[in-house]
Structures are given as C-alpha cells and as structure tokens.
mmCIF file of C-alpha atoms in Angstrom:
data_model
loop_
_atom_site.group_PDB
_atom_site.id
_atom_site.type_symbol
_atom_site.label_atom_id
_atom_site.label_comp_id
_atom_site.label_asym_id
_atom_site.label_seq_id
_atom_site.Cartn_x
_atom_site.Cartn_y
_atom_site.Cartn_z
ATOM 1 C CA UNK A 38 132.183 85.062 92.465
ATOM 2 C CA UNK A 39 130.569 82.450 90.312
ATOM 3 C CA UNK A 40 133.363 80.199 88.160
ATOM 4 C CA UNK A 41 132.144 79.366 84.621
ATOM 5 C CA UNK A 42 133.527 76.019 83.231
ATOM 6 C CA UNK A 43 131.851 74.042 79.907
ATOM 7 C CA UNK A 44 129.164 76.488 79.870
ATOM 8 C CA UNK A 45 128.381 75.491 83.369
ATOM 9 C CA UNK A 46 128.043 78.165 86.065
ATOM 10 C CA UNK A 47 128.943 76.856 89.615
ATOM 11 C CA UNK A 48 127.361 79.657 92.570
ATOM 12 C CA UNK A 49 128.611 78.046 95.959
ATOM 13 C CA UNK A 50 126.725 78.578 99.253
ATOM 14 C CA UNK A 51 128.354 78.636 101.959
ATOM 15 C CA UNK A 52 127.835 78.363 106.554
ATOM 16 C CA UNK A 53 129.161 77.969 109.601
ATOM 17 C CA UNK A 54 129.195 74.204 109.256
ATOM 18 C CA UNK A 55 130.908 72.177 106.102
ATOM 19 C CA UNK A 56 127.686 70.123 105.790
ATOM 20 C CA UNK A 57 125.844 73.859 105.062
ATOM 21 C CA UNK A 58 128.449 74.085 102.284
ATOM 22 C CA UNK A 59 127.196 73.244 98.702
ATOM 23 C CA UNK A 60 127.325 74.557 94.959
ATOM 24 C CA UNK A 61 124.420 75.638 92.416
ATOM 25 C CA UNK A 62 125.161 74.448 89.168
ATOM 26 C CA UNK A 63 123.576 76.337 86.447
ATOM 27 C CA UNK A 64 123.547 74.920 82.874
ATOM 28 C CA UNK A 65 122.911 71.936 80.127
ATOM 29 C CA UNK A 66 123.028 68.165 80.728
ATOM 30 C CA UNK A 67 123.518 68.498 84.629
ATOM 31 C CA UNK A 68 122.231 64.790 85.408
ATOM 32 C CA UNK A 69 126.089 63.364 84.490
ATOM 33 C CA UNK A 70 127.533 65.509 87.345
ATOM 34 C CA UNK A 71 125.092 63.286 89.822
ATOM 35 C CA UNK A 72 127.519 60.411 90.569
ATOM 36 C CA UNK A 73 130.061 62.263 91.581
ATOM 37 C CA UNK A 74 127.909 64.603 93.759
ATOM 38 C CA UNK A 75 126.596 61.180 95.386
ATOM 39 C CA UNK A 76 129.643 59.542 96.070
ATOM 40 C CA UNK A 77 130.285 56.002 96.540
ATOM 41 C CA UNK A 78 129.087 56.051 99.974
ATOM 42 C CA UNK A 79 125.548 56.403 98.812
ATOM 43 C CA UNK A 80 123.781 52.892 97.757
ATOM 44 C CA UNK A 81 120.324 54.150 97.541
ATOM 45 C CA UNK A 82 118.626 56.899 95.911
ATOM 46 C CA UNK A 83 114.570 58.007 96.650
ATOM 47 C CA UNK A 84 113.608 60.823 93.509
ATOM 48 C CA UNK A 85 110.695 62.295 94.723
ATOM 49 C CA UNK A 86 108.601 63.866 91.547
ATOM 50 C CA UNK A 87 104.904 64.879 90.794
ATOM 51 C CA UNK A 88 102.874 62.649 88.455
ATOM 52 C CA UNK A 89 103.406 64.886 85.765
ATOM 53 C CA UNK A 90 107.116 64.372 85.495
ATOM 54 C CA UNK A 91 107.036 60.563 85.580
ATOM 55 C CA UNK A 92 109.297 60.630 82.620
ATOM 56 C CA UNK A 93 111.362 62.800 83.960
ATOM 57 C CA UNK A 94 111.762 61.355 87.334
ATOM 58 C CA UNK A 95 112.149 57.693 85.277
ATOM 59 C CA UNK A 96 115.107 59.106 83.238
ATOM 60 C CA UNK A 97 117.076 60.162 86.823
ATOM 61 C CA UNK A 98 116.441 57.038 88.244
ATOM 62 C CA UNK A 99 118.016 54.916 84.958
ATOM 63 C CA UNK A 100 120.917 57.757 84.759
ATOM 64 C CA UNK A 101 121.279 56.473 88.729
ATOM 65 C CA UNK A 102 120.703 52.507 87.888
ATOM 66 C CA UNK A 103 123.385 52.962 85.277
ATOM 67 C CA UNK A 104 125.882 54.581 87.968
ATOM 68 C CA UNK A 105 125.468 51.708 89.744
ATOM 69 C CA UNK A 106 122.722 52.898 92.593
ATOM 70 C CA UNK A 107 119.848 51.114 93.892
ATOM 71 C CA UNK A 108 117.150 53.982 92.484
ATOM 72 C CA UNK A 109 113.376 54.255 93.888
ATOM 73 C CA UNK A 110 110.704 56.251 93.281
ATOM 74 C CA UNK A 111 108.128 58.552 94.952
ATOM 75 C CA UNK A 112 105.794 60.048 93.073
ATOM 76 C CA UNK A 113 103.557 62.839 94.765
ATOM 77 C CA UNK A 114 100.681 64.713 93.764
ATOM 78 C CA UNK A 115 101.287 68.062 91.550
ATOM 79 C CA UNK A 116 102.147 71.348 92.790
ATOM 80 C CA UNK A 117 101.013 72.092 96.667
ATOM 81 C CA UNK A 118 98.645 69.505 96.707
ATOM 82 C CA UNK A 119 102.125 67.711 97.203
ATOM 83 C CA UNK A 120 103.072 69.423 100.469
ATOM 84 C CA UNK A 121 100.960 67.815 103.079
ATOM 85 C CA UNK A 122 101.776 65.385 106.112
ATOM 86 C CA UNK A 123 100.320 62.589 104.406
ATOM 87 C CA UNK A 124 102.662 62.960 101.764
ATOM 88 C CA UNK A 125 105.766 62.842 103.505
ATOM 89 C CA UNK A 126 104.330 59.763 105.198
ATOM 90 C CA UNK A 127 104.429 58.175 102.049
ATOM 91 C CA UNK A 128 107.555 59.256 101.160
ATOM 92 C CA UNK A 129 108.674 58.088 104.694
ATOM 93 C CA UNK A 130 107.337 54.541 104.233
ATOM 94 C CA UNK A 131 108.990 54.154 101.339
ATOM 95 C CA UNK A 132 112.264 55.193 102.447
ATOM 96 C CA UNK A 133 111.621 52.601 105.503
ATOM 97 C CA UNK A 134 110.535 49.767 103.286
ATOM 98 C CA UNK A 135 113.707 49.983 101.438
ATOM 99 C CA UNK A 136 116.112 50.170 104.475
ATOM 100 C CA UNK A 137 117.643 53.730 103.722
ATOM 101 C CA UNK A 138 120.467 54.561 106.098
ATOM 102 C CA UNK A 139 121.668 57.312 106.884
ATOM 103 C CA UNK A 140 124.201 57.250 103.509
ATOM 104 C CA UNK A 141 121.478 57.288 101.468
ATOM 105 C CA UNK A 142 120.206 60.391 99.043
ATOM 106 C CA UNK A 143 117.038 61.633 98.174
ATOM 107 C CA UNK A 144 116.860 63.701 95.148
ATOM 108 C CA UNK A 145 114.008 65.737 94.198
ATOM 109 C CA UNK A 146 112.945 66.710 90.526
ATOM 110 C CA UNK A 147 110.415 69.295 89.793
ATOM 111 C CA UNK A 148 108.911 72.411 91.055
ATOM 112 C CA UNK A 149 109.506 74.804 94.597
ATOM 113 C CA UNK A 150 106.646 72.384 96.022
ATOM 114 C CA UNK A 151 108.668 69.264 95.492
ATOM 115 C CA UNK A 152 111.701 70.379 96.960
ATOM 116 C CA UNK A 153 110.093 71.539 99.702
ATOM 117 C CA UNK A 154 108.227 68.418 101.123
ATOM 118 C CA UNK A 155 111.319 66.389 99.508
ATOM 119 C CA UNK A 156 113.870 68.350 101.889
ATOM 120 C CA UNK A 157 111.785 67.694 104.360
ATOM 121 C CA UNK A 158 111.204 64.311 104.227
ATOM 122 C CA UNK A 159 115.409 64.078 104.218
ATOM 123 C CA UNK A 160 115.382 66.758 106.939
ATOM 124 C CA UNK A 161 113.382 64.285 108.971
ATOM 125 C CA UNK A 162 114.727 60.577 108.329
ATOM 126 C CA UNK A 163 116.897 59.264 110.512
ATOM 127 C CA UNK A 164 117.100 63.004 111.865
ATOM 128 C CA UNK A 165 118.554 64.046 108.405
ATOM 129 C CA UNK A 166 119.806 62.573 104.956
ATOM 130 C CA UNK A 167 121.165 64.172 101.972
ATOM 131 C CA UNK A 168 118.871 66.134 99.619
ATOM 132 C CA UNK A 169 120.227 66.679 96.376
ATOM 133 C CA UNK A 170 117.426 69.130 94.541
ATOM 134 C CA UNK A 171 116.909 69.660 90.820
ATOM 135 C CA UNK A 172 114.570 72.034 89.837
ATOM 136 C CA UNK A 173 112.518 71.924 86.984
ATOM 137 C CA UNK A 174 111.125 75.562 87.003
ATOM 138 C CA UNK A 175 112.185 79.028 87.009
ATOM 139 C CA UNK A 176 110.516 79.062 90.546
ATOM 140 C CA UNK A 177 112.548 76.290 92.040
ATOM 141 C CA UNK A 178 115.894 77.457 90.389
ATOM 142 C CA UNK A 179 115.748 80.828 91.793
ATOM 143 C CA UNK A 180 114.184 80.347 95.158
ATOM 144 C CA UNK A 181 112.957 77.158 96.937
ATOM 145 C CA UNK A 182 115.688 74.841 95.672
ATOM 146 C CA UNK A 183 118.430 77.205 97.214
ATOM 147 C CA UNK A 184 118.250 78.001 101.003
ATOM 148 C CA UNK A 185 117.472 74.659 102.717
ATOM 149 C CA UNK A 186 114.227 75.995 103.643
ATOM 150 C CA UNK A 187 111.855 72.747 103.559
ATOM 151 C CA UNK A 188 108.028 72.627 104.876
ATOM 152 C CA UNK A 189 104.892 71.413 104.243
ATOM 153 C CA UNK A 190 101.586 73.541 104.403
ATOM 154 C CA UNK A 191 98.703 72.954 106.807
ATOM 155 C CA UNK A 192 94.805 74.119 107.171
ATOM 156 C CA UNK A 193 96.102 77.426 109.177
ATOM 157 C CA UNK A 194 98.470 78.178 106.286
ATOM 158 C CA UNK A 195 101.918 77.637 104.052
ATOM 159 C CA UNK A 196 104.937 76.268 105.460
ATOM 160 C CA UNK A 197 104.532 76.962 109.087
ATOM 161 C CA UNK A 198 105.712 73.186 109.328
ATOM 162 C CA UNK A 199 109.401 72.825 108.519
ATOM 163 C CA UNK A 200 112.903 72.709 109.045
ATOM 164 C CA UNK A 201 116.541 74.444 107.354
ATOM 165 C CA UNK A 202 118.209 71.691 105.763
ATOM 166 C CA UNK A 203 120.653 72.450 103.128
ATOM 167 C CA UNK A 204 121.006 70.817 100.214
ATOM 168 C CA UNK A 205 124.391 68.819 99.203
ATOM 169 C CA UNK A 206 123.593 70.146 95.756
ATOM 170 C CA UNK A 207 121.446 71.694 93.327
ATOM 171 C CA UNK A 208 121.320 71.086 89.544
ATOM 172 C CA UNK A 209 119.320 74.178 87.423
ATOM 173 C CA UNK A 210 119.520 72.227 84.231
ATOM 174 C CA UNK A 211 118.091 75.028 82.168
ATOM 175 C CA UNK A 212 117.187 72.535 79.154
ATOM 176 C CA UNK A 213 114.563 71.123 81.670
ATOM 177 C CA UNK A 214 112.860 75.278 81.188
ATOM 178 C CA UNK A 215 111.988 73.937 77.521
ATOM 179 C CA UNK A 216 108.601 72.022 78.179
ATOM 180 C CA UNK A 217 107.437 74.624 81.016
ATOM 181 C CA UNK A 218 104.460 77.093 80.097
ATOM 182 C CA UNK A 219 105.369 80.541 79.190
ATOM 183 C CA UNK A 220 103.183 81.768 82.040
ATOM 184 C CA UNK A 221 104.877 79.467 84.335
ATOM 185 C CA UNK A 222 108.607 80.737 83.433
ATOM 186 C CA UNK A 223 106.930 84.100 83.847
ATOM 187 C CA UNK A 224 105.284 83.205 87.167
ATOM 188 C CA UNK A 225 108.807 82.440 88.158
ATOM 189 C CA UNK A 226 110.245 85.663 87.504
ATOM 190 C CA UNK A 227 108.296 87.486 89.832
ATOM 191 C CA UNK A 228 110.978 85.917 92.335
ATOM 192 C CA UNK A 229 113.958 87.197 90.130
ATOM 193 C CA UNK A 230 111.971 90.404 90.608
ATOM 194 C CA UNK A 231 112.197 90.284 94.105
ATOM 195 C CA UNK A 232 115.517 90.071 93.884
ATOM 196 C CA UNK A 233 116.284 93.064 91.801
ATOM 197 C CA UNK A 234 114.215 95.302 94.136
ATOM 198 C CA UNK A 235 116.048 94.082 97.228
ATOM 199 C CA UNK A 236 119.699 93.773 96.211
ATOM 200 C CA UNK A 237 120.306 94.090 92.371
ATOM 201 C CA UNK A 238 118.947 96.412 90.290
ATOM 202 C CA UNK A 239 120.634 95.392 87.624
ATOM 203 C CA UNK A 240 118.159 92.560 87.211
ATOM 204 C CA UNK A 241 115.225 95.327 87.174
ATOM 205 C CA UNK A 242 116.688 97.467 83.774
ATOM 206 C CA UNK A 243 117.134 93.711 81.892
ATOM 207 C CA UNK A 244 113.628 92.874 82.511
ATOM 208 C CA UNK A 245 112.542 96.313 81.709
ATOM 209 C CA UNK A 246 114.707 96.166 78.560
ATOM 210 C CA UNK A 247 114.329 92.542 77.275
ATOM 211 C CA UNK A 248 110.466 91.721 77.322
ATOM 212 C CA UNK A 249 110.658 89.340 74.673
ATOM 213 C CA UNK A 250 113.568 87.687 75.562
ATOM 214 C CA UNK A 251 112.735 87.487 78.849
ATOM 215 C CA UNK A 252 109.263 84.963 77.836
ATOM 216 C CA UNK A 253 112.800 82.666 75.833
ATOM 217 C CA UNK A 254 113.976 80.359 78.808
ATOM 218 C CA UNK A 255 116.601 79.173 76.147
ATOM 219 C CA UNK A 256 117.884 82.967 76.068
ATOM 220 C CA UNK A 257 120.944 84.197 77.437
ATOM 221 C CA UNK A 258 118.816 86.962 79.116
ATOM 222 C CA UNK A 259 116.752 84.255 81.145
ATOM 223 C CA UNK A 260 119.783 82.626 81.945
ATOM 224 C CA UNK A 261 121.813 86.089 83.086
ATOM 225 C CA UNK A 262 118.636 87.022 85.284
ATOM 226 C CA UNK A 263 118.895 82.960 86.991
ATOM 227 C CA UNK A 264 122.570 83.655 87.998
ATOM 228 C CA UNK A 265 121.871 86.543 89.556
ATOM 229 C CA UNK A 266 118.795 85.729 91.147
ATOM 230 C CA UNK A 267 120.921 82.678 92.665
ATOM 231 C CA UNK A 268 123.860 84.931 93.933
ATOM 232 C CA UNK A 269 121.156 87.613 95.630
ATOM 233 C CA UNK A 270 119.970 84.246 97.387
ATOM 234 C CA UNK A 271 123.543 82.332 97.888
ATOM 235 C CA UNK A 272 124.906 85.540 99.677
ATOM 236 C CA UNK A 273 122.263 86.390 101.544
ATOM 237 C CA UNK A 274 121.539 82.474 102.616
ATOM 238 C CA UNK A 275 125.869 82.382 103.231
ATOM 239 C CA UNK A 276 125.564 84.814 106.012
ATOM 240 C CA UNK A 277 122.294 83.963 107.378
ATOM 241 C CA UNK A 278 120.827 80.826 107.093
ATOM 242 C CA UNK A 279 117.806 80.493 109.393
ATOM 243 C CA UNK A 280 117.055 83.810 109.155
ATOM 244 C CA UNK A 281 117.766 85.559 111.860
ATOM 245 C CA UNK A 282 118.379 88.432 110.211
ATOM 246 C CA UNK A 283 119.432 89.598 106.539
ATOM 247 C CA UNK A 284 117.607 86.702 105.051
ATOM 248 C CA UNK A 285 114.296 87.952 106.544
ATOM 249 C CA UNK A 286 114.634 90.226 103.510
ATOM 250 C CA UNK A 287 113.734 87.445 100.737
ATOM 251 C CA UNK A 288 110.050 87.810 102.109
ATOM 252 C CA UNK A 289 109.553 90.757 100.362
ATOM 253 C CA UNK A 290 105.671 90.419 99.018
ATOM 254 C CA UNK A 291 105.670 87.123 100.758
ATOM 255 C CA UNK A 292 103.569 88.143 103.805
ATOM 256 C CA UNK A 293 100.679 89.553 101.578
ATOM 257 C CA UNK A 294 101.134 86.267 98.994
ATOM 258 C CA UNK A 295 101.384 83.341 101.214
ATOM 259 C CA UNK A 296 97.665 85.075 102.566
ATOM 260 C CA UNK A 297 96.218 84.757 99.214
ATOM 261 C CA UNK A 298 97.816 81.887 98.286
ATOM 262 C CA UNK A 299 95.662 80.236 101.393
ATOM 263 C CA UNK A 300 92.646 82.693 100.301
ATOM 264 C CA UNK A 301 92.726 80.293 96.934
ATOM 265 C CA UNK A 302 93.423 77.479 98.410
ATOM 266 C CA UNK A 303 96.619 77.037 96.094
ATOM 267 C CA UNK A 304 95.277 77.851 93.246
ATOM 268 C CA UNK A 305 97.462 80.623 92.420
ATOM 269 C CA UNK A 306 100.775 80.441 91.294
ATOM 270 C CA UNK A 307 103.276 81.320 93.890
ATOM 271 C CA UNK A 308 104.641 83.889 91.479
ATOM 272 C CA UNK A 309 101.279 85.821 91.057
ATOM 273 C CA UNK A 310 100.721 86.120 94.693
ATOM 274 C CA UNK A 311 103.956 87.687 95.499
ATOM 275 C CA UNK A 312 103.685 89.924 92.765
ATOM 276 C CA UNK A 313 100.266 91.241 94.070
ATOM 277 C CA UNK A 314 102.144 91.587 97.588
ATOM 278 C CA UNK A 315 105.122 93.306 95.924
ATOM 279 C CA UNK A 316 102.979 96.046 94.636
ATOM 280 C CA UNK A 317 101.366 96.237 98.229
ATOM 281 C CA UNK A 318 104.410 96.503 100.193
ATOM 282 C CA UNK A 319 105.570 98.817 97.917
ATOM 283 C CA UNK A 320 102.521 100.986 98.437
ATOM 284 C CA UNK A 321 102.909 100.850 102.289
ATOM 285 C CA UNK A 322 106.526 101.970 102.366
ATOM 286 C CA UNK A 323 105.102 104.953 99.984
ATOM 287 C CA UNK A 324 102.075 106.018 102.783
ATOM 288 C CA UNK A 325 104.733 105.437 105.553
ATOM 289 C CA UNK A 326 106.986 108.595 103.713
ATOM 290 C CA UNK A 327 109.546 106.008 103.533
ATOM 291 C CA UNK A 328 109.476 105.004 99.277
ATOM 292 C CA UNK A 329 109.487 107.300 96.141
ATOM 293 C CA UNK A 330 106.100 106.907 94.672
ATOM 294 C CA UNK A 331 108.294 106.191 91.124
ATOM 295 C CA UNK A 332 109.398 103.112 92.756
ATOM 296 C CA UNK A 333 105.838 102.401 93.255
ATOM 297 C CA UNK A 334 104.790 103.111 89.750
ATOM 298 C CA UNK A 335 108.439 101.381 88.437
ATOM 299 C CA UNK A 336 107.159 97.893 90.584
ATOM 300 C CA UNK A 337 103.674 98.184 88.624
ATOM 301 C CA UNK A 338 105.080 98.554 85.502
ATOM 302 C CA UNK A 339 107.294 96.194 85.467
ATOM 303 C CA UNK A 340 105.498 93.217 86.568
ATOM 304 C CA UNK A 341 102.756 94.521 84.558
ATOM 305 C CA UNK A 342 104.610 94.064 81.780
ATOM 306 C CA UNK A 343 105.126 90.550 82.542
ATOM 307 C CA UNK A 344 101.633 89.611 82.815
ATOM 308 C CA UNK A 345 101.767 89.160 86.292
ATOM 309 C CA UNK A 346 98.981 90.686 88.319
ATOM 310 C CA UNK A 347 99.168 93.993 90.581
ATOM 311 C CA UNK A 348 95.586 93.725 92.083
ATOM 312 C CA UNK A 349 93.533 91.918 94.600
ATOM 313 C CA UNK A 350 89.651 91.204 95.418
ATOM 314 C CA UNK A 351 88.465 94.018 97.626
ATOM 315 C CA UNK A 352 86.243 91.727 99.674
ATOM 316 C CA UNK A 353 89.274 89.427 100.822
ATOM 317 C CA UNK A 354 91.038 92.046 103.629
ATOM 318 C CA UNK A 355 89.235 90.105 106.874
ATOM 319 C CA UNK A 356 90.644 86.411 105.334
ATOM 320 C CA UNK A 357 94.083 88.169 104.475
ATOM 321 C CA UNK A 358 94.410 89.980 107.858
ATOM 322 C CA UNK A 359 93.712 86.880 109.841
ATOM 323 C CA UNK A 360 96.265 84.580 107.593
ATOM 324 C CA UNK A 361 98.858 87.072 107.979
ATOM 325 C CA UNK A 362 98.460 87.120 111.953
ATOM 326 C CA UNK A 363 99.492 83.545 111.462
ATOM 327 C CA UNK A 364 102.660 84.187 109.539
ATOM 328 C CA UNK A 365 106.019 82.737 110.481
ATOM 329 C CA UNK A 366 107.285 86.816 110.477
ATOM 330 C CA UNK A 367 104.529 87.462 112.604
ATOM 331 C CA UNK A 368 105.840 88.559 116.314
ATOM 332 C CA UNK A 369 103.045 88.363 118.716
ATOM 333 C CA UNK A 370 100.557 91.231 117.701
ATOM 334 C CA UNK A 371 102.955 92.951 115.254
ATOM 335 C CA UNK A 372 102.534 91.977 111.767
ATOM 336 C CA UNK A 373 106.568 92.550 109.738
ATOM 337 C CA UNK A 374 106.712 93.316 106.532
ATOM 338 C CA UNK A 375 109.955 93.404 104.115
ATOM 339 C CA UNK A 376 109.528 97.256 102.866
ATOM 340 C CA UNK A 377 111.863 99.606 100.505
ATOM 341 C CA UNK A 378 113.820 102.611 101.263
ATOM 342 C CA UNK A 379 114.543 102.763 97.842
ATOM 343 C CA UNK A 380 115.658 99.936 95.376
ATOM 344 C CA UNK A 381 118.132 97.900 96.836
ATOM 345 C CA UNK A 382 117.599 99.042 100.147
ATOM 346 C CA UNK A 383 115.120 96.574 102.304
ATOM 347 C CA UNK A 384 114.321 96.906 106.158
ATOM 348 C CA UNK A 385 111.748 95.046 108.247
ATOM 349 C CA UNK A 386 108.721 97.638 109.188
ATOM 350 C CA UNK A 387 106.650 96.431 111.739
ATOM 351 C CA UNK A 388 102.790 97.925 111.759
ATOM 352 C CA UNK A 389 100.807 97.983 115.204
ATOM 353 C CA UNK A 390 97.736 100.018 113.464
ATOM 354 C CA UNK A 391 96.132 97.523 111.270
ATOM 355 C CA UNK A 392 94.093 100.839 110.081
ATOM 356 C CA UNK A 393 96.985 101.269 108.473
ATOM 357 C CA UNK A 394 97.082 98.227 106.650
ATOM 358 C CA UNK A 395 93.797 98.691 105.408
ATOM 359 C CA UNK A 396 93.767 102.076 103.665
ATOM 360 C CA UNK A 397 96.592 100.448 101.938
ATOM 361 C CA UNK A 398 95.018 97.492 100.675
ATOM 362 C CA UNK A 399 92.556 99.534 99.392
ATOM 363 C CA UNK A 400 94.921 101.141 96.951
ATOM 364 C CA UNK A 401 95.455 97.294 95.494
ATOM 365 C CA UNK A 402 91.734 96.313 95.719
ATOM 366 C CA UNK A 403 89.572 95.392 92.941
ATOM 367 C CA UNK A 404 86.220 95.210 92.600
ATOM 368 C CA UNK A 405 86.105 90.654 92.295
#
C-alpha cells in the first residue's frame, strides 16, 4: 500500500535484488527530496533534458550546485528524435570528460523519451550508474519512468536496443503537469487507460465519469488516476521485472502502436498510437469469441471521449505487418498480442494466421 505523508504519496517497487528496490514519489516540490536520495557518496550529477526544458533542467542542476554537487548538463534533442545511438554517445562523452565514477548519478528530467535513452546511458557506463528519473509528463509518470525499461530506437523500429535498469528513484512532481499541453496530458492517459483495462477498473468509471476534470492535471482526479496507474505498474514490475511473464501484460495496444509509431516516423504521440492499438486488440479478442463486444464499444468510447484516436489508414497493413514481425514480443513466426477476457483479465494470444489479423484491421481502417 502506498503511505501518504505532506501531501506526498510514496509507491515503492520492489525485486529480488536491494539495488531493484526504489520508491515513486508522487506530489509538489519533489526537487528538495534529491539530496537525500543522492547521498553523500555521489559527487557528480549528469541531468539529461531536451532543449525545450533548458530551464527546467538549469533549475535541477542549481538545486544540485546548492547541495553541494558538481552538476552537468546534457541536453538532447526533443521527444524520440532524442533516442538514438548518437545521442547516448554524447551523453557518454560527457560523462567521460568529466571523470564520472561509478558513485556518480545521472538524473533525467522530461518526457518517456528522456528517461529512456537517459537510463540507458546509466545502464551502460561503467556497466551501470544510478538513474534517478523525474518525469515531466503524464506519459513518463505513469509508464516509462517506472520499470527500468531503458532503450533507444533504431531504423528497424522502437526500443529493440536496451537494457532493465531500475531506477534509485523517481520524482512525479505533479506541479511540473502545469506548462504541458492539454493534448499532451491527454496523450498520456491513454497509458492510465491501459491500466484500467488490464488490472483496475476502477480507473475506467473515473475517466468515464470525470471528463472535465480529467483535461485539470492540477485536479485531484488526475492525480487519483497517476497513483493508480503507478501501483498497476509497481506491482506488476515487483514480481516481474524483465518480463518474463506478468509484465508482458503492460503491452497491451503496444504491438499495433510501436508499428505506427515507426509508420510516422515518430510523429505520433506515443499515447495516440496505443490507443489506436487498444481498440484493435480489443477487436481481435472480440472475432476470437474471447471479449464481450460491450468491452469493445466501452474501449471506443472511452478514449473517444478523450480525443484520442480509434482509427488507422487502411493502406498501412503491409508496413504494420512487417514492423510487428520485428517486435520484441515477437517469437519466431508468431506474432503475441496482450488481449482481454474481459476487463481486468489480460492473457497473451498468439496468432499464426495473419488472415486473421487482417480482417481485423479492417474493422479499424480508415479511408487516409
């Protein structure tokens, strides 16, 4: 169970080995609980950031100067445009410039892409440093920043380069939700979604029944459906941490979405291209016999409601098809998906007649 102190909710994840160990914090003014996350050990910070939080990445490193570390700075290009080899390179020279040992910290501040190519860039140094991650979007709060996943994406597709490497923190300082773009913080919930339909409904009937509230990050609703978005993820993660097997089950829509996210090069938010997979996995479970078609039409709805879309260009299936052959769930021939029994009930489905596949696509097409 989650302990609330000073308005400050503390989720701990936890593994087989203490360094897996580590707590989410969720609340205001998190950056004062950094020194004593650090410890004296450290001497040397790196913040990794995107250009457009320079400020915010400046403020860290002064909160860290002021602590009394030695504070540098990485700043990478914006959203996946950050998570290529030749940015960790960077990162990695400047780490090496600046003699980081193996007591050092890197911290990351910003979205799911920078604490993905910033936990692996600590993954990778000196075979592995601390990461300390605070996210600065719904997106990283909920997923990327909790689970010690790290990657990087290449020209075959997204994250297939990576490594688990847990965190020794992260800090979801939800006053940092203030400056991001209502379709952003919407974006994001598509992932809070995900987690509703796999493990807590709960989280589907206050979306359904907040839909203002829901576009206030400052709400209590936004910050109820964070917590338990984070303890779906911290359980699941506790048990199974390189998923070998219940965490396989966060990848539900991800199979479809990481195929269009490489069909637009990255051009479409994460969030939007796991909703459209949502809906399609949802729609395969239903032809299968294995799904209600009212949790078909309940999926729709709902992320309808949010903006997000349910629909994909008809003329994509060959591009899709061969990206998801190339997927990290992929086991020789047999494409996985994460499907529904019914809400809260997840299983892997594994589909040897692409035909299959197809005819369901077809019920998500559109005509772009």
């Amino acid at each position: 169970m989650a302990e609330t102190t000073d308005a400050v909710t503390t989720i701990p994840v936890t593994g087989t080995q203490p360094q897996e160990n580590y707590d989410v914090l969720i609340g205001h003014g998190l950056l004062a609980r950094l020194p004593e996350i650090l410890g004296p050990r450290a001497q040397r910070v790196l913040v990794v950031h995107p250009r457009a939080l320079r400020s915010t990445g400046e403020l860290v490193m002064n909160d860290l100067r002021t602590a009394g570390y030695e504070s540098f700075s990485a700043e990478i290009p914006d959203a996946e445009e950050g998570k290529h080899v030749q940015v960790a390179a960077f990162c990695w020279q400047v780490l090496g410039q600046n003699d980081f040992t193996r007591s050092d910290v890197v911290i990351s501040v910003g979205g799911g892409a920078v604490s993905d190519v910033a936990g692996f860039v600590a993954a990778t140094w000196l075979r592995g440093v601390r990461v300390v991650h605070i996210p600065t979007t719904l997106l990283g709060m909920v997923d990327a920043a909790v689970g010690g996943k790290t990657g990087i994406n290449t020209a075959e597709g997204k994250n297939l380069v990576g490594s688990f490497h847990p965190p020794a923190a992260v800090l979801c300082d939800l006053g940092t939700l203030l400056t991001l773009p209502v379709n952003e913080l919407l974006a994001g919930m598509a992932e809070v979604i995900k987690c509703g339909f796999i493990a807590d409904p709960e989280i589907l009937r206050i979306v359904e029944e907040n839909p203002e509230r829901v576009r206030d990050s400052q709400s209590a609703v936004v910050r109820e459906l964070i917590e338990r978005a984070v303890r779906v993820k911290a359980e699941i993660v506790s048990q199974d941490l390189k998923e070998s097997g219940r965490r396989e089950f966060l990848n539900y829509g991800h199979t479809l979405g990481h195929a269009i996210e490489l069909a637009e090069r990255y051009q479409w938010r994460h969030g939007a291209a796991v909703s459209v997979g949502m809906v399609f996995v949802a729609e395969l479970a239903a032809a299968a016999g294995n799904l209600d078609e009212e949790v078909v039409h309940r999926t729709r709805r709902i992320l309808e409601s949010l903006g997000l879309p349910v629909s994909y260009r008809g003329d994509r299936w060959k591009q899709l098809s061969d990206a998801m052959h190339r997927d990290k769930k992929t086991r020789g021939n047999l494409l996985r998906f994460v499907v529904l029994d019914a809400v809260g009930s997840p299983r892997i489905m594994e589909v040897p007649d692409e035909s299959i596949l197809f005819a369901t696509y077809q019920e998500i097409a559109d005509e772009g």
